[in-house]
Structure formats: C-alpha cells, structure tokens
Amino acid sequence: MTDVLELSPVDLEILRVLQNDARTSNKDLAATVGLAPSTCLDRVNRLREAGVITGQRAQVDAALLGRPLEAFLFVQVRPHRRPLVERFVAHLLGLPEVRAVYHLTGPDDFLAHVATTSAADLQRLVMDELTSRDEIARVHTNLVFQQWQGGPLLPPEDRRRTAQ
C-alpha cells in the first residue's frame, strides 16, 4: 500500500490552484497561497519529487481534432496472464484513437476510452485492432454522449476530526 503524504493546508491550496489551472505562474500561485515566490517554488518542487504532482498536460477537444465519436470499450482477454496482458496493453497504447486504458476487476478485464472519426472508424478499430487478436474473448462498446470533468482531487477529509 502506498504511504499517504502529510500535506499542509498550503500544500493543499497549491494543489487546488494547479489542478484548476496548471498554467498559473509561480508568482501568481505564490500570491494566491500567501507565500514568497521562492518558497512556493520549493513547495511545488517538493510535491513533484514526492510524486504528488505527476505532470502537466493540455486537455484537448477530440471533436475539434477530427475525432468526434468517443466510446468506452470493455474488453475480456483470455487467458488473463501477465505476458499476454502486457503485450495487449502496449498494443492499445500504440493506437492513436486510445485516450486511456484501465485494468479492471469484474467480468471485463480492460476499459479503453477511445475517440474516433466516425462509427465506421470505431467499427474498424474494434474489428481490426481488437477482435482480430487471438487473446480477445469479447468487446463491449458504449458510446459517450456527453462528458463532465470532476473538480480537483484532494485528500479525503479526516472523518475523526470533522465528527468532533
């Protein structure tokens, strides 16, 4: 189990601000959280080194990039063995349509979030890149009608403190 890093209220505020806008300058971030810019930069670097901040990325609109049809592909792999699973995941991650891959428990082994140009492109992806592989036992496809993003991910509140 991963150890939970003790974060100060200032660290949590830094994370909240950066999760809402990773482009916030260090100067603006420092002013928002009430620190000197050098101290703020040290805190951000400590959060990166500890693995709390794992990266920064641009979120793009798949539809505006010519991939308006998004879907979730639930995939069963048989036999479910590590060498086969590793090759399958590498195959998925090499496909330009794949936005994310999750290894699951339950009746399906994997969930792949994909974005394609059309229903025909989605069919091609499923037929040519998935069900044509010997290890794929089943693919179940759900189309995405609409998507919402959650807010910043912060540590759960200590229920003992809030209950007192």
N, CA and C atoms as an extended XYZ file, in Angstrom:
492
Properties=species:S:1:pos:R:3:atomname:S:1:resname:S:1:resid:I:1 pbc="F F F"
N         0.842       -1.181        0.000 N   MET     1
C         0.000        0.000        0.000 CA  MET     1
C         0.884        1.240        0.000 C   MET     1
N         0.496        2.255       -0.728 N   THR     2
C         1.242        3.487       -0.820 CA  THR     2
C         1.027        4.315        0.443 C   THR     2
N         2.122        4.868        0.965 N   ASP     3
C         2.001        5.755        2.118 CA  ASP     3
C         1.359        7.057        1.673 C   ASP     3
N         0.522        7.611        2.542 N   VAL     4
C        -0.114        8.887        2.260 CA  VAL     4
C         0.817        9.988        2.760 C   VAL     4
N         1.115       10.933        1.914 N   LEU     5
C         1.995       12.038        2.261 CA  LEU     5
C         1.223       13.050        3.091 C   LEU     5
N         1.816       13.487        4.193 N   GLU     6
C         1.197       14.532        5.012 CA  GLU     6
C         1.320       15.858        4.270 C   GLU     6
N         0.209       16.488        3.999 N   LEU     7
C         0.197       17.753        3.276 CA  LEU     7
C        -0.355       18.854        4.173 C   LEU     7
N         0.303       19.985        4.127 N   SER     8
C        -0.154       21.138        4.909 CA  SER     8
C        -1.330       21.792        4.198 C   SER     8
N        -2.049       22.656        4.886 N   PRO     9
C        -3.117       23.408        4.214 CA  PRO     9
C        -2.593       24.225        3.017 C   PRO     9
N        -1.367       24.731        3.114 N   VAL    10
C        -0.784       25.482        1.997 CA  VAL    10
C        -0.518       24.545        0.819 C   VAL    10
N         0.014       23.343        1.095 N   ASP    11
C         0.233       22.364        0.028 CA  ASP    11
C        -1.080       22.028       -0.671 C   ASP    11
N        -2.134       21.832        0.107 N   LEU    12
C        -3.443       21.508       -0.468 CA  LEU    12
C        -3.964       22.657       -1.330 C   LEU    12
N        -3.727       23.878       -0.897 N   GLU    13
C        -4.170       25.026       -1.686 CA  GLU    13
C        -3.357       25.125       -2.985 C   GLU    13
N        -2.065       24.850       -2.919 N   ILE    14
C        -1.234       24.825       -4.131 CA  ILE    14
C        -1.793       23.802       -5.109 C   ILE    14
N        -2.111       22.605       -4.616 N   LEU    15
C        -2.660       21.557       -5.477 CA  LEU    15
C        -4.005       21.965       -6.062 C   LEU    15
N        -4.846       22.582       -5.246 N   ARG    16
C        -6.162       23.021       -5.736 CA  ARG    16
C        -5.991       24.020       -6.884 C   ARG    16
N        -5.130       24.991       -6.694 N   VAL    17
C        -4.937       26.016       -7.725 CA  VAL    17
C        -4.374       25.402       -8.999 C   VAL    17
N        -3.327       24.582       -8.873 N   LEU    18
C        -2.699       24.000      -10.058 CA  LEU    18
C        -3.608       23.021      -10.786 C   LEU    18
N        -4.451       22.289      -10.056 N   GLN    19
C        -5.375       21.372      -10.716 CA  GLN    19
C        -6.439       22.114      -11.505 C   GLN    19
N        -6.793       23.296      -11.052 N   ASN    20
C        -7.786       24.084      -11.778 CA  ASN    20
C        -7.178       24.852      -12.937 C   ASN    20
N        -5.879       25.178      -12.844 N   ASP    21
C        -5.190       25.852      -13.945 CA  ASP    21
C        -3.691       25.608      -13.799 C   ASP    21
N        -3.195       24.598      -14.472 N   ALA    22
C        -1.772       24.234      -14.381 CA  ALA    22
C        -0.872       25.297      -14.993 C   ALA    22
N        -1.450       26.244      -15.729 N   ARG    23
C        -0.657       27.313      -16.344 CA  ARG    23
C        -0.434       28.489      -15.397 C   ARG    23
N        -0.952       28.425      -14.184 N   THR    24
C        -0.762       29.503      -13.220 CA  THR    24
C         0.730       29.728      -13.003 C   THR    24
N         1.158       30.966      -13.130 N   SER    25
C         2.588       31.265      -12.933 CA  SER    25
C         2.945       31.092      -11.460 C   SER    25
N         4.213       30.848      -11.198 N   ASN    26
C         4.666       30.707       -9.818 CA  ASN    26
C         4.396       31.981       -9.030 C   ASN    26
N         4.569       33.132       -9.670 N   LYS    27
C         4.326       34.417       -9.000 CA  LYS    27
C         2.867       34.524       -8.563 C   LYS    27
N         1.935       34.187       -9.482 N   ASP    28
C         0.507       34.249       -9.149 CA  ASP    28
C         0.133       33.181       -8.121 C   ASP    28
N         0.714       31.998       -8.254 N   LEU    29
C         0.442       30.920       -7.304 CA  LEU    29
C         0.903       31.330       -5.909 C   LEU    29
N         2.102       31.888       -5.821 N   ALA    30
C         2.632       32.324       -4.529 CA  ALA    30
C         1.726       33.370       -3.891 C   ALA    30
N         1.269       34.333       -4.686 N   ALA    31
C         0.379       35.370       -4.155 CA  ALA    31
C        -0.941       34.771       -3.677 C   ALA    31
N        -1.467       33.805       -4.430 N   THR    32
C        -2.743       33.183       -4.067 CA  THR    32
C        -2.651       32.420       -2.754 C   THR    32
N        -1.546       31.707       -2.547 N   VAL    33
C        -1.417       30.872       -1.338 CA  VAL    33
C        -0.698       31.584       -0.194 C   VAL    33
N        -0.240       32.825       -0.444 N   GLY    34
C         0.365       33.619        0.627 CA  GLY    34
C         1.800       33.261        0.957 C   GLY    34
N         2.580       32.916       -0.053 N   LEU    35
C         3.991       32.578        0.155 CA  LEU    35
C         4.873       33.472       -0.712 C   LEU    35
N         6.133       33.544       -0.335 N   ALA    36
C         7.116       34.182       -1.206 CA  ALA    36
C         7.289       33.280       -2.428 C   ALA    36
N         7.543       33.848       -3.613 N   PRO    37
C         7.698       33.019       -4.813 CA  PRO    37
C         8.745       31.915       -4.678 C   PRO    37
N         9.867       32.192       -4.038 N   SER    38
C        10.900       31.154       -3.894 CA  SER    38
C        10.424       30.011       -3.000 C   SER    38
N         9.706       30.339       -1.937 N   THR    39
C         9.165       29.316       -1.036 CA  THR    39
C         8.101       28.493       -1.758 C   THR    39
N         7.276       29.166       -2.532 N   CYS    40
C         6.224       28.480       -3.289 CA  CYS    40
C         6.848       27.504       -4.285 C   CYS    40
N         7.868       27.956       -5.000 N   LEU    41
C         8.545       27.087       -5.965 CA  LEU    41
C         9.151       25.876       -5.266 C   LEU    41
N         9.742       26.082       -4.097 N   ASP    42
C        10.282       24.955       -3.324 CA  ASP    42
C         9.177       23.959       -2.970 C   ASP    42
N         8.022       24.470       -2.563 N   ARG    43
C         6.896       23.588       -2.215 CA  ARG    43
C         6.428       22.791       -3.423 C   ARG    43
N         6.278       23.454       -4.568 N   VAL    44
C         5.840       22.772       -5.792 CA  VAL    44
C         6.859       21.710       -6.181 C   VAL    44
N         8.138       22.040       -6.117 N   ASN    45
C         9.183       21.058       -6.450 CA  ASN    45
C         9.151       19.874       -5.494 C   ASN    45
N         8.900       20.123       -4.195 N   ARG    46
C         8.801       19.027       -3.223 CA  ARG    46
C         7.611       18.127       -3.554 C   ARG    46
N         6.493       18.729       -3.967 N   LEU    47
C         5.321       17.940       -4.341 CA  LEU    47
C         5.602       17.105       -5.595 C   LEU    47
N         6.378       17.636       -6.525 N   ARG    48
C         6.771       16.866       -7.719 CA  ARG    48
C         7.697       15.713       -7.333 C   ARG    48
N         8.718       16.018       -6.540 N   GLU    49
C         9.693       14.996       -6.135 CA  GLU    49
C         9.037       13.867       -5.335 C   GLU    49
N         8.019       14.207       -4.552 N   ALA    50
C         7.306       13.202       -3.757 CA  ALA    50
C         6.327       12.400       -4.599 C   ALA    50
N         6.116       12.822       -5.863 N   GLY    51
C         5.205       12.098       -6.740 CA  GLY    51
C         3.751       12.506       -6.613 C   GLY    51
N         3.468       13.553       -5.835 N   VAL    52
C         2.089       14.028       -5.709 CA  VAL    52
C         1.663       14.705       -7.006 C   VAL    52
N         2.501       15.599       -7.523 N   ILE    53
C         2.261       16.203       -8.833 CA  ILE    53
C         2.972       15.324       -9.842 C   ILE    53
N         2.209       14.716      -10.725 N   THR    54
C         2.789       13.738      -11.659 CA  THR    54
C         2.978       14.271      -13.066 C   THR    54
N         2.530       15.482      -13.337 N   GLY    55
C         2.720       16.033      -14.668 CA  GLY    55
C         1.764       17.164      -14.931 C   GLY    55
N         1.918       17.751      -16.078 N   GLN    56
C         1.016       18.788      -16.561 CA  GLN    56
C         0.689       18.430      -17.989 C   GLN    56
N        -0.558       18.591      -18.374 N   ARG    57
C        -0.926       18.243      -19.740 CA  ARG    57
C        -1.997       19.183      -20.251 C   ARG    57
N        -2.024       19.293      -21.549 N   ALA    58
C        -3.071       20.086      -22.185 CA  ALA    58
C        -4.260       19.174      -22.447 C   ALA    58
N        -5.432       19.604      -22.047 N   GLN    59
C        -6.646       18.873      -22.377 CA  GLN    59
C        -7.119       19.381      -23.721 C   GLN    59
N        -7.383       18.473      -24.634 N   VAL    60
C        -7.804       18.875      -25.974 CA  VAL    60
C        -9.210       18.352      -26.252 C   VAL    60
N        -9.903       19.040      -27.113 N   ASP    61
C       -11.239       18.644      -27.532 CA  ASP    61
C       -11.083       17.683      -28.707 C   ASP    61
N       -11.376       16.409      -28.481 N   ALA    62
C       -11.200       15.391      -29.523 CA  ALA    62
C       -12.025       15.719      -30.766 C   ALA    62
N       -13.220       16.251      -30.582 N   ALA    63
C       -14.079       16.572      -31.733 CA  ALA    63
C       -13.438       17.634      -32.616 C   ALA    63
N       -12.813       18.622      -32.004 N   LEU    64
C       -12.178       19.683      -32.786 CA  LEU    64
C       -10.911       19.197      -33.481 C   LEU    64
N       -10.418       18.039      -33.074 N   LEU    65
C        -9.261       17.437      -33.740 CA  LEU    65
C        -9.689       16.355      -34.727 C   LEU    65
N       -10.987       16.320      -35.056 N   GLY    66
C       -11.472       15.378      -36.053 CA  GLY    66
C       -11.853       14.013      -35.515 C   GLY    66
N       -11.999       13.890      -34.207 N   ARG    67
C       -12.405       12.622      -33.588 CA  ARG    67
C       -13.629       12.860      -32.692 C   ARG    67
N       -14.792       13.105      -33.302 N   PRO    68
C       -15.976       13.477      -32.527 CA  PRO    68
C       -16.691       12.319      -31.825 C   PRO    68
N       -16.407       11.092      -32.219 N   LEU    69
C       -17.111        9.947      -31.635 CA  LEU    69
C       -16.233        9.301      -30.570 C   LEU    69
N       -16.679        9.391      -29.303 N   GLU    70
C       -15.935        8.778      -28.210 CA  GLU    70
C       -16.721        7.586      -27.693 C   GLU    70
N       -15.980        6.590      -27.222 N   ALA    71
C       -16.614        5.369      -26.714 CA  ALA    71
C       -15.748        4.750      -25.637 C   ALA    71
N       -16.383        3.906      -24.844 N   PHE    72
C       -15.674        3.061      -23.891 CA  PHE    72
C       -15.772        1.633      -24.400 C   PHE    72
N       -14.634        0.978      -24.500 N   LEU    73
C       -14.579       -0.415      -24.942 CA  LEU    73
C       -14.236       -1.279      -23.738 C   LEU    73
N       -15.161       -2.157      -23.373 N   PHE    74
C       -14.926       -3.111      -22.294 CA  PHE    74
C       -14.409       -4.387      -22.940 C   PHE    74
N       -13.240       -4.853      -22.513 N   VAL    75
C       -12.556       -5.934      -23.212 CA  VAL    75
C       -12.231       -7.073      -22.247 C   VAL    75
N       -12.554       -8.298      -22.689 N   GLN    76
C       -12.125       -9.514      -21.974 CA  GLN    76
C       -10.948      -10.117      -22.714 C   GLN    76
N        -9.889      -10.424      -21.951 N   VAL    77
C        -8.685      -11.038      -22.508 CA  VAL    77
C        -8.570      -12.447      -21.938 C   VAL    77
N        -8.377      -13.430      -22.810 N   ARG    78
C        -8.235      -14.822      -22.377 CA  ARG    78
C        -7.064      -15.472      -23.097 C   ARG    78
N        -6.176      -16.123      -22.417 N   PRO    79
C        -6.092      -16.228      -20.958 CA  PRO    79
C        -5.551      -14.927      -20.367 C   PRO    79
N        -5.952      -14.660      -19.157 N   HIS    80
C        -5.566      -13.422      -18.479 CA  HIS    80
C        -4.236      -13.676      -17.758 C   HIS    80
N        -3.163      -13.609      -18.525 N   ARG    81
C        -1.822      -13.848      -17.988 CA  ARG    81
C        -0.938      -12.648      -18.283 C   ARG    81
N        -0.014      -12.382      -17.359 N   ARG    82
C         0.805      -11.168      -17.431 CA  ARG    82
C         1.485      -10.937      -18.784 C   ARG    82
N         2.216      -11.873      -19.374 N   PRO    83
C         2.894      -11.559      -20.649 CA  PRO    83
C         1.901      -11.176      -21.756 C   PRO    83
N         0.795      -11.859      -21.807 N   LEU    84
C        -0.214      -11.559      -22.815 CA  LEU    84
C        -0.852      -10.199      -22.544 C   LEU    84
N        -1.147       -9.930      -21.279 N   VAL    85
C        -1.759       -8.662      -20.884 CA  VAL    85
C        -0.818       -7.500      -21.200 C   VAL    85
N         0.460       -7.658      -20.912 N   GLU    86
C         1.423       -6.583      -21.177 CA  GLU    86
C         1.503       -6.263      -22.667 C   GLU    86
N         1.511       -7.293      -23.503 N   ARG    87
C         1.538       -7.067      -24.962 CA  ARG    87
C         0.253       -6.387      -25.430 C   ARG    87
N        -0.872       -6.817      -24.873 N   PHE    88
C        -2.159       -6.222      -25.256 CA  PHE    88
C        -2.215       -4.743      -24.878 C   PHE    88
N        -1.789       -4.412      -23.671 N   VAL    89
C        -1.795       -3.012      -23.233 CA  VAL    89
C        -0.862       -2.185      -24.116 C   VAL    89
N         0.302       -2.701      -24.430 N   ALA    90
C         1.230       -1.980      -25.311 CA  ALA    90
C         0.591       -1.749      -26.683 C   ALA    90
N        -0.122       -2.757      -27.187 N   HIS    91
C        -0.821       -2.609      -28.470 CA  HIS    91
C        -1.845       -1.480      -28.390 C   HIS    91
N        -2.676       -1.497      -27.339 N   LEU    92
C        -3.697       -0.458      -27.180 CA  LEU    92
C        -3.075        0.927      -27.110 C   LEU    92
N        -2.041        1.070      -26.297 N   LEU    93
C        -1.433        2.385      -26.107 CA  LEU    93
C        -0.748        2.897      -27.370 C   LEU    93
N        -0.467        2.005      -28.304 N   GLY    94
C         0.119        2.408      -29.578 CA  GLY    94
C        -0.893        2.880      -30.605 C   GLY    94
N        -2.170        2.751      -30.296 N   LEU    95
C        -3.216        3.167      -31.233 CA  LEU    95
C        -3.563        4.638      -31.005 C   LEU    95
N        -3.584        5.445      -32.066 N   PRO    96
C        -3.840        6.881      -31.884 CA  PRO    96
C        -5.242        7.197      -31.364 C   PRO    96
N        -6.178        6.289      -31.508 N   GLU    97
C        -7.555        6.522      -31.042 CA  GLU    97
C        -7.689        6.367      -29.528 C   GLU    97
N        -6.747        5.686      -28.896 N   VAL    98
C        -6.869        5.346      -27.471 CA  VAL    98
C        -6.433        6.528      -26.613 C   VAL    98
N        -7.351        6.964      -25.748 N   ARG    99
C        -7.078        8.091      -24.845 CA  ARG    99
C        -6.664        7.625      -23.461 C   ARG    99
N        -7.165        6.466      -23.015 N   ALA   100
C        -6.815        5.949      -21.690 CA  ALA   100
C        -7.151        4.463      -21.652 C   ALA   100
N        -6.418        3.720      -20.825 N   VAL   101
C        -6.659        2.290      -20.639 CA  VAL   101
C        -6.655        2.007      -19.140 C   VAL   101
N        -7.628        1.208      -18.697 N   TYR   102
C        -7.751        0.841      -17.291 CA  TYR   102
C        -7.812       -0.677      -17.183 C   TYR   102
N        -7.090       -1.254      -16.225 N   HIS   103
C        -7.156       -2.681      -15.914 CA  HIS   103
C        -8.198       -2.816      -14.806 C   HIS   103
N        -9.178       -3.681      -14.992 N   LEU   104
C       -10.345       -3.754      -14.117 CA  LEU   104
C       -10.463       -5.086      -13.391 C   LEU   104
N       -11.303       -5.094      -12.377 N   THR   105
C       -11.801       -6.334      -11.805 CA  THR   105
C       -13.190       -6.548      -12.390 C   THR   105
N       -13.757       -7.716      -12.146 N   GLY   106
C       -15.110       -7.978      -12.630 CA  GLY   106
C       -15.114       -8.734      -13.942 C   GLY   106
N       -16.248       -8.721      -14.637 N   PRO   107
C       -16.375       -9.536      -15.847 CA  PRO   107
C       -15.503       -9.060      -17.009 C   PRO   107
N       -15.145       -7.789      -17.034 N   ASP   108
C       -14.280       -7.277      -18.085 CA  ASP   108
C       -12.899       -7.024      -17.504 C   ASP   108
N       -11.882       -7.234      -18.327 N   ASP   109
C       -10.507       -7.074      -17.872 CA  ASP   109
C        -9.972       -5.672      -18.087 C   ASP   109
N       -10.429       -5.027      -19.158 N   PHE   110
C        -9.919       -3.707      -19.514 CA  PHE   110
C       -11.050       -2.788      -19.939 C   PHE   110
N       -10.810       -1.502      -19.715 N   LEU   111
C       -11.671       -0.456      -20.217 CA  LEU   111
C       -10.768        0.491      -20.996 C   LEU   111
N       -11.095        0.698      -22.265 N   ALA   112
C       -10.336        1.626      -23.098 CA  ALA   112
C       -11.247        2.769      -23.509 C   ALA   112
N       -10.804        3.985      -23.264 N   HIS   113
C       -11.519        5.177      -23.714 CA  HIS   113
C       -10.912        5.539      -25.056 C   HIS   113
N       -11.747        5.599      -26.094 N   VAL   114
C       -11.259        5.873      -27.444 CA  VAL   114
C       -12.011        7.046      -28.049 C   VAL   114
N       -11.373        7.690      -29.024 N   ALA   115
C       -12.002        8.762      -29.798 CA  ALA   115
C       -11.731        8.475      -31.265 C   ALA   115
N       -12.802        8.396      -32.061 N   THR   116
C       -12.668        8.035      -33.474 CA  THR   116
C       -13.328        9.089      -34.361 C   THR   116
N       -13.052        8.969      -35.649 N   THR   117
C       -13.592        9.935      -36.608 CA  THR   117
C       -15.059        9.693      -36.937 C   THR   117
N       -15.525        8.431      -36.768 N   SER   118
C       -16.895        8.089      -37.175 CA  SER   118
C       -17.263        6.717      -36.620 C   SER   118
N       -18.515        6.340      -36.805 N   ALA   119
C       -18.955        4.999      -36.415 CA  ALA   119
C       -18.210        3.940      -37.222 C   ALA   119
N       -17.975        4.213      -38.491 N   ALA   120
C       -17.224        3.258      -39.323 CA  ALA   120
C       -15.794        3.116      -38.818 C   ALA   120
N       -15.194        4.208      -38.367 N   ASP   121
C       -13.835        4.150      -37.823 CA  ASP   121
C       -13.823        3.383      -36.503 C   ASP   121
N       -14.852        3.563      -35.690 N   LEU   122
C       -14.964        2.802      -34.445 CA  LEU   122
C       -15.104        1.315      -34.753 C   LEU   122
N       -15.932        0.966      -35.730 N   GLN   123
C       -16.099       -0.430      -36.123 CA  GLN   123
C       -14.766       -1.009      -36.599 C   GLN   123
N       -14.033       -0.246      -37.413 N   ARG   124
C       -12.719       -0.697      -37.885 CA  ARG   124
C       -11.777       -0.939      -36.708 C   ARG   124
N       -11.788       -0.025      -35.756 N   LEU   125
C       -10.930       -0.169      -34.579 CA  LEU   125
C       -11.258       -1.450      -33.822 C   LEU   125
N       -12.534       -1.677      -33.565 N   VAL   126
C       -12.945       -2.875      -32.820 CA  VAL   126
C       -12.626       -4.142      -33.611 C   VAL   126
N       -12.972       -4.152      -34.883 N   MET   127
C       -12.802       -5.364      -35.693 CA  MET   127
C       -11.327       -5.650      -36.032 C   MET   127
N       -10.604       -4.634      -36.460 N   ASP   128
C        -9.240       -4.855      -36.944 CA  ASP   128
C        -8.179       -4.816      -35.853 C   ASP   128
N        -8.405       -4.020      -34.806 N   GLU   129
C        -7.374       -3.864      -33.781 CA  GLU   129
C        -7.649       -4.653      -32.501 C   GLU   129
N        -8.894       -5.085      -32.326 N   LEU   130
C        -9.223       -5.800      -31.093 CA  LEU   130
C        -9.698       -7.225      -31.358 C   LEU   130
N       -10.899       -7.381      -31.920 N   THR   131
C       -11.451       -8.736      -32.037 CA  THR   131
C       -10.665       -9.623      -32.988 C   THR   131
N        -9.810       -9.061      -33.806 N   SER   132
C        -8.973       -9.888      -34.687 CA  SER   132
C        -7.817      -10.535      -33.919 C   SER   132
N        -7.573      -10.095      -32.691 N   ARG   133
C        -6.479      -10.656      -31.881 CA  ARG   133
C        -6.960      -11.916      -31.175 C   ARG   133
N        -6.122      -12.937      -31.155 N   ASP   134
C        -6.493      -14.231      -30.570 CA  ASP   134
C        -6.859      -14.145      -29.095 C   ASP   134
N        -6.218      -13.254      -28.349 N   GLU   135
C        -6.457      -13.207      -26.908 CA  GLU   135
C        -7.740      -12.474      -26.517 C   GLU   135
N        -8.406      -11.829      -27.463 N   ILE   136
C        -9.614      -11.074      -27.146 CA  ILE   136
C       -10.819      -11.996      -27.188 C   ILE   136
N       -11.459      -12.165      -26.023 N   ALA   137
C       -12.629      -13.024      -25.931 CA  ALA   137
C       -13.915      -12.254      -26.229 C   ALA   137
N       -13.937      -10.954      -25.865 N   ARG   138
C       -15.165      -10.177      -26.043 CA  ARG   138
C       -14.841       -8.694      -25.969 C   ARG   138
N       -15.566       -7.903      -26.754 N   VAL   139
C       -15.504       -6.442      -26.677 CA  VAL   139
C       -16.937       -5.938      -26.602 C   VAL   139
N       -17.185       -5.121      -25.611 N   HIS   140
C       -18.495       -4.486      -25.432 CA  HIS   140
C       -18.268       -2.985      -25.563 C   HIS   140
N       -19.042       -2.333      -26.430 N   THR   141
C       -18.830       -0.917      -26.740 CA  THR   141
C       -19.978       -0.060      -26.221 C   THR   141
N       -19.632        1.011      -25.505 N   ASN   142
C       -20.605        2.012      -25.073 CA  ASN   142
C       -20.185        3.358      -25.640 C   ASN   142
N       -21.103        4.040      -26.318 N   LEU   143
C       -20.809        5.366      -26.852 CA  LEU   143
C       -20.927        6.415      -25.759 C   LEU   143
N       -20.131        7.465      -25.871 N   VAL   144
C       -20.176        8.590      -24.943 CA  VAL   144
C       -21.043        9.671      -25.571 C   VAL   144
N       -22.116       10.047      -24.887 N   PHE   145
C       -22.963       11.140      -25.365 CA  PHE   145
C       -22.412       12.486      -24.915 C   PHE   145
N       -21.996       12.550      -23.651 N   GLN   146
C       -21.524       13.810      -23.086 CA  GLN   146
C       -20.572       13.495      -21.952 C   GLN   146
N       -19.688       14.433      -21.647 N   GLN   147
C       -18.679       14.212      -20.612 CA  GLN   147
C       -18.578       15.447      -19.726 C   GLN   147
N       -18.376       15.222      -18.433 N   TRP   148
C       -18.139       16.295      -17.478 CA  TRP   148
C       -16.858       15.968      -16.726 C   TRP   148
N       -16.101       16.979      -16.377 N   GLN   149
C       -14.880       16.784      -15.599 CA  GLN   149
C       -15.172       17.055      -14.132 C   GLN   149
N       -14.569       16.245      -13.261 N   GLY   150
C       -14.675       16.477      -11.825 CA  GLY   150
C       -13.738       17.596      -11.397 C   GLY   150
N       -13.875       17.996      -10.163 N   GLY   151
C       -13.026       19.048       -9.616 CA  GLY   151
C       -11.679       18.504       -9.183 C   GLY   151
N       -10.916       19.313       -8.470 N   PRO   152
C        -9.588       18.892       -8.043 CA  PRO   152
C        -9.659       17.701       -7.098 C   PRO   152
N        -8.689       16.823       -7.227 N   LEU   153
C        -8.589       15.651       -6.355 CA  LEU   153
C        -7.721       16.019       -5.168 C   LEU   153
N        -8.340       16.127       -4.015 N   LEU   154
C        -7.608       16.419       -2.797 CA  LEU   154
C        -7.806       15.270       -1.824 C   LEU   154
N        -6.915       15.140       -0.833 N   PRO   155
C        -7.058       14.028        0.112 CA  PRO   155
C        -8.427       14.064        0.793 C   PRO   155
N        -8.955       12.889        1.139 N   PRO   156
C       -10.244       12.874        1.840 CA  PRO   156
C       -10.095       13.535        3.208 C   PRO   156
N       -11.173       14.123        3.667 N   GLU   157
C       -11.154       14.735        4.988 CA  GLU   157
C       -11.007       13.649        6.043 C   GLU   157
N       -10.340       13.989        7.119 N   ASP   158
C       -10.217       13.071        8.262 CA  ASP   158
C       -11.561       13.077        8.966 C   ASP   158
N       -12.322       11.977        8.822 N   ARG   159
C       -13.677       11.898        9.387 CA  ARG   159
C       -13.666       12.055       10.913 C   ARG   159
N       -12.552       11.641       11.562 N   ARG   160
C       -12.495       11.771       13.022 CA  ARG   160
C       -12.465       13.226       13.432 C   ARG   160
N       -11.725       14.052       12.681 N   ARG   161
C       -11.634       15.473       13.021 CA  ARG   161
C       -12.955       16.172       12.765 C   ARG   161
N       -13.606       15.869       11.633 N   THR   162
C       -14.846       16.584       11.289 CA  THR   162
C       -16.018       16.121       12.150 C   THR   162
N       -15.928       14.929       12.759 N   ALA   163
C       -17.014       14.419       13.590 CA  ALA   163
C       -16.988       15.025       14.981 C   ALA   163
N       -15.863       15.582       15.405 N   GLN   164
C       -15.754       16.111       16.767 CA  GLN   164
C       -16.303       17.490       16.899 C   GLN   164
